[in-house]
Amino acid sequence: MEARWRSSAKPVQAPKTTKTVSFEEVSGKASSSEALPLSLHLTNAVFFSLFFSVVYFLLSRWREKIRTSTPLHLVNLSEIVAIFAFIASFVYLLGFFGIDFVQSLILRQSTDLWNSEDEEENEALLRKEDARKIPCGQALDCSVTSAPIISAQKVVDEKPVKLTTEEDEEIIKAIVAGTTPSYSLESKLGDCKRAASIRREALGRITGKSLSGLPLDGFDYESILGQCCEMPIGYVQIPVGIAGPLLLNGKEYSVPMATTEGCLVASTNRGCKAIHLSGGASSVLLKDGMTRAPVVRFGTAKRAVDLKFYLEDPENFETLAVVFNRSSRFARLQGIKCVIAGKNLYLRFTCSTGDAMGMNMVSKGVQNVLDFLQTDFPDMDVIGISGNLCSDKKPAAVNWIEGRGKSVVCEAIIKGDVVRKVLKTSVESLVELNMLKNLTGSAMAGALGGFNAHASNIVSAVYIATGQDPAQNIESSHCITMMEAVNEGNDLHISVTMPSIEVGTVGGGTQLASQSACLNLLGVKGASQESPGANSRRLATIVAGAVLAGELSLMSALAAGQLVKSHMKYNRSSKDVSKTSS
Ligand code: ADP
């Protein structure tokens, strides 16, 4: 039956007129007779009249024969003609109205299937009826099985008109009524784009809000299934700008930045120019280890300490590493740091994760070790696989001090001339501003890893463009920016030290088409063929290099008193917003 949901949902042909077409007109909900041309309406009327008049005629003849005791099979010419007329009109009327009736029966059946609350029964039925054999997202080609709603989209008078098939209409109604869960659409339909389209239409009806600015078309919904986003209804567009070339470790990079903040790309671009004219920057990776810290509880603090000593004993490390590393061919345990809080123990595992950012990988490894420890420590109660000492997506000193993901330091010597001509300021002003703003000012603010001007601006923009987890911007943006006058005060030494850059070039959002294209631009797409992890490590150094450029430029703008002026130029639209807002 599900096959019917999918395959028979043919696009509805939109009328080739320029008049605005209503939803009802095109949805296929109209009865067949409504769809008939005028002449057929007349034919219908003729056959209706004929049918009822011959029935009347034959019945009265029948009554007459019974009264006169005439055998019924003896018929005259007028009766023969009447019988033929009866058969002809009956067949005609059955053709038009009988089919509608039969169709409505079939449709009701399928709706019942859709609405059935017994999921298992549905699944069994669907399997029986040649349901989707290919799991959505694995081998289905959405571009071939295009969603009926969208494939039927026409532009009439420059306005998009959505056309739904009767089947889609039934599903939308079931979602609006709450009898079909919206989340089940992908698995039931086996067509992710159609699912998104139906969900979106249902949402519009439930909320009564327009989603017209949110695009639906032009996105591969199969690619996000089970990996990036659930219950999609479209996608948000973020412009991608390019800063560069960034000359880093002798190589040039064009850095993609996805942002809606005016000035940001322009400013980073100016920083790249200053770095390039000064001979480039160099970036060094200090550490590469993703962390996960479960919390376990014992009956006594002493037992928690027993486990801590066991885990920190170098003699046990090899065994634990073997158990941990089974999680992936790329996961390699580097160490376990234990922190006690009463009878609770936090175990901060650190491991290398190849080219993946590594959260999944490290979590799997940690689970292996916890299962293994349960034999020797049966009284260990695992409270949570993550106990926040990790620490993921929250400001925490542990990441600032110990590092998480990739720890990178990046530096450049900017020539005095470049500082004056490109950055429009002086080495002296920059050094003073850095000391009073990024160091002293941040100290006075009680900053945690925030000893910089705007590292998170660059980190977020590059993360979004390259498919990183933007929520990890929190610890990834930890950065201390240092500036010092060198070469007898003529040039500027600038550095950024970033202990927690969490990036990957495989997994998560990195495999999506747009993000993958941005990684490709940087030459770090996918898994490194030379050595596992080389791509993600290089990406981390690029992030630090871009931050260096951003810091240099913004600090210069501040030192030169240009910030407000440039923001008024690039970050404020001259459009009269009051006229555009609805
Ligand atoms: P994360 O751990 O960052 O959440 P995923 O688990 O989504 O990442 O993706 C990592 C997957 O990619 C793993 O299944 C791993 O086996 C595979 N993989 C392929 N090549 C590499 C590589 N060079 N480095 C790391 N993982 C890789």
XYZ file of C-alpha atoms and ligand atoms in Angstrom:
609
model
C 0.000 0.000 0.000
C 2.855 2.359 0.809
C 4.152 1.856 -2.678
C 0.931 3.438 -3.815
C 1.548 6.434 -1.524
C 4.835 6.920 -3.194
C 4.534 5.906 -6.770
C 1.022 6.768 -7.789
C 1.327 10.283 -6.464
C 1.731 11.807 -9.866
C 2.147 15.525 -10.232
C -1.072 17.349 -10.809
C -1.001 19.281 -14.047
C -1.559 22.949 -13.473
C -3.889 24.652 -15.909
C -2.014 26.603 -18.531
C -3.579 29.914 -17.717
C -2.252 33.045 -16.137
C -5.071 33.279 -13.664
C -4.363 32.507 -10.006
C -5.372 28.946 -9.283
C -6.852 28.090 -5.924
C -5.605 25.166 -3.907
C -8.906 23.316 -4.187
C -8.954 23.714 -7.926
C -5.640 22.034 -8.372
C -5.547 19.609 -5.493
C -7.546 16.959 -7.289
C -10.244 17.046 -4.612
C -12.929 18.084 -7.093
C -15.232 15.302 -8.273
C -14.828 13.975 -11.755
C -18.051 15.574 -12.917
C -16.810 18.967 -11.815
C -13.860 18.493 -14.050
C -16.002 17.861 -17.111
C -16.352 20.283 -19.971
C -19.782 21.966 -20.456
C -20.926 19.593 -23.232
C -20.477 16.624 -20.959
C -22.546 18.299 -18.288
C -25.332 18.404 -20.886
C -24.763 14.759 -21.822
C -25.028 13.885 -18.156
C -28.355 15.677 -17.914
C -29.642 13.871 -21.029
C -28.637 10.435 -19.712
C -30.060 11.169 -16.279
C -33.433 12.147 -17.822
C -33.338 9.175 -20.190
C -32.555 6.764 -17.343
C -35.390 7.898 -15.126
C -37.945 8.163 -17.959
C -37.246 4.622 -19.301
C -37.378 3.246 -15.755
C -40.750 4.937 -15.321
C -41.938 3.661 -18.730
C -40.791 0.060 -18.136
C -42.296 -0.075 -14.623
C -45.660 1.172 -15.859
C -45.609 -1.361 -18.730
C -44.766 -4.087 -16.231
C -47.714 -3.119 -14.006
C -50.029 -3.080 -17.067
C -48.944 -6.626 -18.105
C -49.505 -7.972 -14.606
C -52.978 -6.445 -14.559
C -53.875 -7.882 -18.030
C -52.101 -11.228 -17.353
C -49.829 -10.708 -20.401
C -46.538 -12.735 -20.245
C -43.627 -10.416 -19.305
C -41.281 -11.756 -22.021
C -43.652 -10.640 -24.791
C -42.305 -7.206 -25.653
C -43.203 -4.794 -28.408
C -40.828 -2.481 -30.282
C -41.204 0.476 -27.905
C -40.381 -1.773 -24.951
C -37.284 -3.151 -26.723
C -36.084 0.414 -27.383
C -36.783 1.338 -23.750
C -34.743 -1.663 -22.470
C -31.779 -0.646 -24.661
C -32.071 2.948 -23.505
C -32.136 1.736 -19.875
C -28.962 -0.363 -20.298
C -27.144 2.405 -22.166
C -27.964 5.119 -19.625
C -27.143 2.804 -16.702
C -23.705 1.971 -18.131
C -23.049 5.647 -18.819
C -23.974 6.791 -15.304
C -22.028 3.951 -13.706
C -18.973 5.016 -15.710
C -19.024 8.489 -14.249
C -20.341 8.176 -10.746
C -19.564 4.546 -9.945
C -15.806 5.026 -10.444
C -15.785 7.995 -8.065
C -17.508 5.842 -5.496
C -15.050 2.956 -5.885
C -12.102 5.386 -5.752
C -13.356 6.942 -2.564
C -13.526 3.486 -0.973
C -9.915 2.762 -1.921
C -8.734 6.131 -0.640
C -10.497 5.695 2.672
C -8.701 2.406 3.127
C -5.302 3.968 2.602
C -6.061 6.809 4.997
C -6.983 4.259 7.585
C -3.657 2.628 7.125
C -1.935 5.967 7.487
C -3.915 6.898 10.555
C -3.634 3.580 12.276
C -2.077 3.981 15.663
C -0.653 0.526 15.575
C 2.763 1.279 14.148
C 3.865 -2.340 14.076
C 0.779 -3.388 12.197
C 1.391 -0.609 9.707
C 4.980 -1.572 9.280
C 4.004 -5.182 8.643
C 1.386 -4.075 6.137
C 3.803 -1.769 4.433
C 6.406 -4.483 4.146
C 3.825 -6.862 2.752
C 2.725 -4.320 0.190
C 6.205 -3.956 -1.212
C 7.134 -1.107 1.051
C 10.373 0.814 0.708
C 13.168 -1.675 0.413
C 15.925 0.904 0.415
C 16.308 2.815 3.668
C 15.748 6.500 3.150
C 19.028 8.300 2.887
C 21.007 5.294 1.738
C 20.293 4.682 -1.859
C 17.171 6.600 -2.700
C 17.718 9.169 -5.354
C 15.488 12.072 -4.418
C 16.246 13.854 -7.610
C 14.596 11.060 -9.539
C 11.606 10.536 -7.237
C 10.875 14.186 -6.954
C 8.224 15.286 -4.500
C 4.843 15.633 -6.136
C 4.083 18.908 -4.404
C 7.220 20.522 -5.629
C 7.316 18.957 -9.036
C 3.831 20.304 -9.485
C 4.805 23.777 -8.391
C 4.003 26.323 -11.045
C 4.424 29.992 -11.140
C 1.197 31.711 -11.982
C 1.340 35.475 -12.231
C 4.831 35.305 -10.645
C 3.328 33.719 -7.528
C 4.273 30.148 -6.661
C 1.230 27.930 -6.369
C 1.525 24.720 -4.449
C -0.222 21.747 -5.876
C -0.822 18.672 -3.807
C -2.102 15.339 -4.862
C -5.110 13.849 -3.168
C -2.819 11.496 -1.301
C -0.644 14.311 -0.005
C -3.756 16.171 0.989
C -4.909 13.193 3.047
C -1.538 12.978 4.806
C -1.474 16.702 5.509
C -4.933 16.451 7.045
C -3.825 13.507 9.180
C -0.866 15.496 10.494
C -2.977 18.561 11.184
C -5.478 16.347 13.023
C -2.644 14.821 15.037
C -3.389 11.270 13.921
C -0.099 10.917 12.049
C 3.126 11.997 13.737
C 5.070 14.449 11.618
C 8.357 12.752 12.483
C 7.288 9.505 10.829
C 6.916 11.004 7.344
C 10.391 10.168 6.053
C 10.238 6.516 7.043
C 6.668 6.054 5.856
C 6.973 7.837 2.532
C 10.532 6.845 1.674
C 10.914 10.212 -0.016
C 12.579 12.830 2.163
C 11.779 15.820 0.013
C 8.125 14.928 -0.222
C 8.115 14.400 3.548
C 9.599 17.868 4.136
C 7.121 19.397 1.741
C 4.118 17.754 3.398
C 5.362 18.623 6.888
C 5.837 22.208 5.855
C 2.351 22.461 4.395
C 0.855 20.924 7.544
C 2.840 23.321 9.730
C 1.601 26.272 7.736
C -1.995 25.151 8.293
C -1.495 24.423 12.006
C 0.217 27.698 12.808
C -1.480 29.851 10.228
C 1.915 31.449 9.604
C 3.486 31.958 6.231
C 6.741 30.182 5.431
C 7.087 31.794 2.039
C 10.610 33.143 2.647
C 11.981 29.789 3.723
C 13.153 27.836 0.668
C 12.287 24.179 0.252
C 13.573 23.445 -3.221
C 17.227 23.050 -4.097
C 18.267 20.960 -1.122
C 19.097 17.280 -0.826
C 16.946 16.148 2.084
C 18.255 12.588 1.849
C 21.688 13.816 2.853
C 20.597 15.068 6.271
C 18.458 12.100 7.264
C 19.603 10.423 10.459
C 22.640 12.629 10.628
C 22.099 16.364 10.538
C 18.510 17.442 11.092
C 15.174 15.899 11.943
C 11.760 17.030 10.744
C 13.070 19.418 8.075
C 10.740 21.974 6.506
C 13.325 23.854 4.436
C 16.678 25.459 4.931
C 18.081 28.830 5.932
C 20.323 30.637 3.518
C 23.468 32.250 4.863
C 25.742 34.120 2.487
C 29.298 32.868 2.201
C 32.026 35.435 1.748
C 35.646 34.837 1.019
C 38.622 36.232 2.906
C 42.130 35.854 1.607
C 44.418 34.733 0.356
C 45.601 33.878 3.817
C 49.289 33.042 3.595
C 49.820 30.422 6.257
C 52.762 28.065 6.655
C 53.813 28.967 3.104
C 50.447 28.106 1.535
C 47.651 30.363 0.358
C 44.095 29.732 1.508
C 40.836 31.367 0.478
C 38.827 31.240 3.679
C 35.050 30.787 3.328
C 33.011 32.603 5.955
C 29.243 32.181 6.355
C 27.904 35.241 8.072
C 25.257 37.931 8.039
C 27.412 40.426 9.907
C 28.505 43.179 7.595
C 32.180 44.178 7.844
C 33.311 40.811 9.137
C 34.561 39.329 5.882
C 35.916 42.681 4.695
C 37.800 43.139 7.935
C 39.240 39.604 7.949
C 40.211 40.106 4.331
C 42.145 43.240 5.286
C 43.917 41.271 8.021
C 44.855 38.591 5.470
C 46.285 41.284 3.216
C 48.432 42.690 6.030
C 49.687 39.206 6.884
C 50.425 38.412 3.230
C 52.355 41.642 2.689
C 54.391 40.846 5.785
C 55.479 37.407 4.546
C 52.703 35.250 5.987
C 51.788 33.651 9.294
C 52.780 30.363 10.814
C 50.508 28.107 12.749
C 51.561 25.183 14.955
C 49.412 22.416 16.370
C 50.230 21.768 20.021
C 47.792 19.014 20.886
C 45.048 16.975 19.238
C 42.649 15.173 21.538
C 38.893 15.087 21.882
C 37.506 14.520 25.366
C 34.524 12.924 27.035
C 34.064 12.689 30.805
C 31.460 10.356 32.259
C 30.415 10.651 35.896
C 30.259 7.516 38.017
C 29.161 7.098 41.626
C 30.223 4.713 44.402
C 28.907 3.953 47.868
C 31.919 5.633 49.454
C 34.535 8.190 48.476
C 37.169 5.533 49.161
C 35.818 3.311 46.392
C 35.795 6.265 44.002
C 39.442 6.887 44.873
C 40.224 3.174 44.262
C 39.013 3.553 40.697
C 40.887 6.821 40.258
C 44.159 5.173 41.285
C 43.432 2.186 39.082
C 42.808 4.377 36.032
C 45.835 6.567 36.656
C 48.209 3.628 37.134
C 50.426 3.531 33.990
C 50.421 -0.282 34.178
C 46.696 -0.370 33.430
C 46.790 2.120 30.580
C 47.671 -0.354 27.851
C 44.731 -2.619 28.651
C 42.350 0.316 28.860
C 43.663 1.703 25.566
C 43.048 -1.614 23.786
C 39.470 -1.666 25.079
C 38.899 1.997 24.207
C 40.436 1.826 20.722
C 38.042 -0.905 19.650
C 35.450 1.826 19.083
C 37.046 2.933 15.792
C 40.144 2.378 13.719
C 40.824 6.084 14.182
C 40.266 6.417 17.932
C 43.467 6.285 19.989
C 43.279 6.774 23.740
C 45.785 9.336 24.990
C 44.958 9.563 28.684
C 42.368 9.589 31.436
C 42.271 12.386 34.001
C 40.209 11.715 37.123
C 38.550 14.282 39.366
C 36.859 13.350 42.636
C 33.807 15.098 44.123
C 32.972 13.177 47.296
C 32.002 9.664 46.263
C 31.547 10.722 42.647
C 34.279 10.351 40.074
C 34.659 12.216 36.788
C 36.845 10.444 34.227
C 38.065 12.789 31.491
C 39.112 10.590 28.564
C 41.220 12.177 25.826
C 41.770 10.554 22.442
C 42.803 11.353 18.904
C 40.003 10.916 16.358
C 41.560 11.084 12.900
C 39.780 13.571 10.656
C 36.543 13.437 12.634
C 35.733 16.076 15.213
C 35.304 12.968 17.289
C 32.468 13.326 19.771
C 30.761 10.129 18.613
C 34.010 8.268 18.428
C 35.194 9.195 21.909
C 31.774 8.456 23.397
C 31.827 4.944 21.933
C 35.315 4.338 23.321
C 34.293 5.578 26.760
C 31.299 3.244 26.745
C 33.617 0.307 25.969
C 35.845 1.164 28.948
C 32.901 1.645 31.329
C 31.535 -1.775 30.339
C 34.981 -3.268 30.892
C 35.403 -1.629 34.328
C 32.075 -2.943 35.526
C 33.671 -6.396 36.000
C 36.282 -5.189 38.504
C 34.108 -2.416 39.934
C 30.606 -3.900 40.060
C 29.584 -1.281 42.635
C 30.298 1.490 40.100
C 27.111 3.270 39.155
C 27.363 5.037 35.805
C 25.327 8.193 36.250
C 25.969 9.674 32.825
C 28.265 9.159 29.856
C 28.839 12.909 29.967
C 29.412 14.491 33.351
C 30.280 17.963 32.024
C 33.976 17.780 32.798
C 34.392 17.110 29.052
C 33.326 20.012 28.644
C 31.213 20.316 25.521
C 29.493 23.528 24.383
C 29.751 25.315 27.719
C 32.280 27.868 28.925
C 34.629 25.923 31.231
C 38.115 26.509 32.560
C 39.057 22.879 31.936
C 39.045 23.439 28.168
C 40.899 26.715 28.480
C 43.623 25.110 30.608
C 43.783 21.513 29.343
C 42.595 22.059 25.781
C 39.966 20.146 23.839
C 40.142 19.106 20.203
C 43.036 20.876 18.562
C 45.265 23.301 20.461
C 46.938 25.752 18.110
C 49.231 28.750 18.328
C 49.514 31.053 15.325
C 51.828 34.018 14.882
C 52.995 36.641 12.383
C 55.320 39.596 12.305
C 53.555 42.509 10.650
C 55.870 45.067 9.159
C 55.613 48.596 10.523
C 54.961 49.894 7.027
C 52.032 47.531 6.559
C 50.637 48.531 9.947
C 50.662 52.147 8.844
C 49.572 51.803 5.198
C 47.143 48.869 5.267
C 45.928 48.910 8.849
C 46.080 52.704 9.202
C 47.490 52.643 12.702
C 50.807 52.276 14.516
C 52.581 49.400 16.218
C 52.637 51.339 19.455
C 48.874 51.991 19.455
C 48.125 48.355 18.734
C 50.338 47.058 21.527
C 48.842 49.486 24.008
C 45.271 48.722 22.987
C 45.890 44.980 23.166
C 47.293 45.275 26.669
C 44.442 47.413 27.960
C 41.590 45.698 26.087
C 42.362 42.039 25.421
C 44.469 41.439 28.526
C 43.581 43.906 31.278
C 40.021 44.607 30.196
C 39.211 40.910 29.872
C 40.872 40.206 33.241
C 38.709 42.885 34.831
C 35.664 41.274 33.227
C 36.624 37.895 34.696
C 36.905 36.456 31.204
C 37.256 32.722 30.641
C 39.335 32.259 27.512
C 38.050 35.566 26.204
C 41.329 37.453 25.953
C 40.704 38.522 22.398
C 38.759 41.068 20.348
C 36.352 38.849 18.374
C 37.733 35.355 17.792
C 34.225 33.889 17.944
C 33.171 35.988 14.943
C 35.671 34.276 12.693
C 35.338 30.848 14.305
C 31.536 30.829 13.909
C 31.630 32.024 10.308
C 34.222 29.435 9.258
C 32.444 26.720 11.266
C 29.109 27.353 9.585
C 30.689 27.468 6.133
C 32.617 24.223 6.617
C 29.941 22.155 8.391
C 31.364 22.210 11.894
C 29.128 22.184 14.948
C 28.463 25.894 15.517
C 27.575 25.276 19.167
C 31.202 24.335 19.779
C 32.074 27.891 18.953
C 31.919 28.440 22.733
C 35.149 26.657 23.606
C 36.620 26.786 20.114
C 36.734 30.573 20.402
C 38.833 30.518 23.570
C 41.757 32.643 22.511
C 44.416 34.903 23.920
C 45.706 37.507 21.525
C 49.185 38.844 22.271
C 50.883 41.817 20.630
C 54.409 43.033 21.081
C 56.672 45.508 19.343
C 59.706 43.745 17.820
C 62.679 44.674 15.651
C 63.470 47.708 17.779
C 59.864 48.715 17.946
C 59.410 48.916 14.178
C 57.290 45.794 13.593
C 54.439 44.056 15.360
C 54.521 40.490 16.640
C 50.987 39.194 16.945
C 49.872 35.752 18.067
C 46.677 33.932 18.868
C 46.718 30.912 21.165
C 43.620 28.754 20.911
C 43.544 25.595 23.056
C 40.174 24.132 22.026
C 39.522 24.215 18.298
C 37.039 21.391 17.664
C 36.915 20.647 13.970
C 36.540 17.688 11.636
C 36.529 17.097 7.908
C 34.434 13.916 7.998
C 31.121 13.228 9.703
C 28.313 15.540 10.785
C 27.616 18.540 8.571
C 30.912 18.274 6.698
C 29.435 15.819 4.185
C 26.671 18.182 3.018
C 27.158 19.584 -0.457
C 27.723 23.280 0.365
C 29.888 22.663 3.399
C 31.856 20.034 1.550
C 32.507 22.552 -1.253
C 33.941 25.014 1.275
C 36.205 22.316 2.731
C 37.269 21.486 -0.793
C 38.188 25.123 -1.391
C 40.535 24.892 1.571
C 41.962 21.594 0.305
C 40.828 19.690 3.392
C 37.715 17.887 2.197
C 37.011 14.470 3.709
C 39.468 11.992 5.116
C 43.145 12.665 4.496
C 44.677 10.138 2.142
C 48.224 10.794 3.392
C 47.689 10.394 7.107
C 44.433 10.156 9.069
C 43.800 13.433 10.868
C 45.991 15.600 8.629
C 42.973 17.359 7.077
C 41.258 18.217 10.334
C 44.543 19.371 11.874
C 45.203 21.612 8.907
C 41.684 23.008 9.151
C 42.385 23.896 12.798
C 45.503 25.803 11.809
C 43.515 27.665 9.129
C 40.860 28.613 11.696
C 43.612 30.037 13.926
C 45.168 31.846 10.942
C 41.834 33.427 10.045
C 41.355 34.457 13.674
C 44.789 36.062 13.595
C 43.752 38.085 10.541
C 40.448 39.057 12.157
C 42.125 40.136 15.378
C 44.709 42.184 13.557
C 42.146 44.052 11.497
C 39.567 44.742 14.196
C 42.203 45.840 16.690
C 43.609 48.184 14.059
C 40.163 49.625 13.357
C 39.690 50.216 17.066
C 43.139 51.733 17.470
C 42.497 54.054 14.537
C 39.007 54.907 15.784
C 37.469 53.560 12.567
C 35.139 50.961 14.002
C 31.921 52.932 14.153
C 32.589 54.540 10.787
C 33.162 51.249 8.968
C 30.190 49.581 10.625
C 27.967 52.432 9.562
C 29.230 51.892 6.037
C 29.042 48.072 5.783
C 26.761 46.935 8.557
C 23.878 49.358 8.199
C 21.652 49.070 5.220
C 20.654 52.386 3.703
C 17.226 50.882 3.007
C 14.318 52.321 4.921
C 13.484 49.283 7.037
C 10.108 50.676 8.034
C 9.060 50.455 4.401
C 10.094 46.844 3.950
C 8.754 45.389 7.168
C 5.295 43.930 6.973
P 32.240 12.407 15.095
O 32.937 11.383 15.953
O 33.017 13.636 14.851
O 30.845 12.695 15.551
P 31.264 10.681 13.050
O 31.161 9.522 13.979
O 30.038 11.265 12.486
O 32.167 11.833 13.657
O 32.228 10.343 11.797
C 33.320 9.611 11.936
C 33.147 8.409 11.034
O 33.943 8.606 9.869
C 33.607 7.158 11.694
O 32.679 6.157 11.426
C 34.927 6.843 11.036
O 35.158 5.464 10.964
C 34.778 7.459 9.656
N 36.050 7.909 9.085
C 36.470 7.675 7.826
N 37.683 8.203 7.596
C 38.042 8.826 8.737
C 39.184 9.573 9.135
N 40.215 9.797 8.321
N 39.204 10.054 10.379
C 38.190 9.836 11.206
N 37.091 9.160 10.914
C 37.006 8.633 9.678
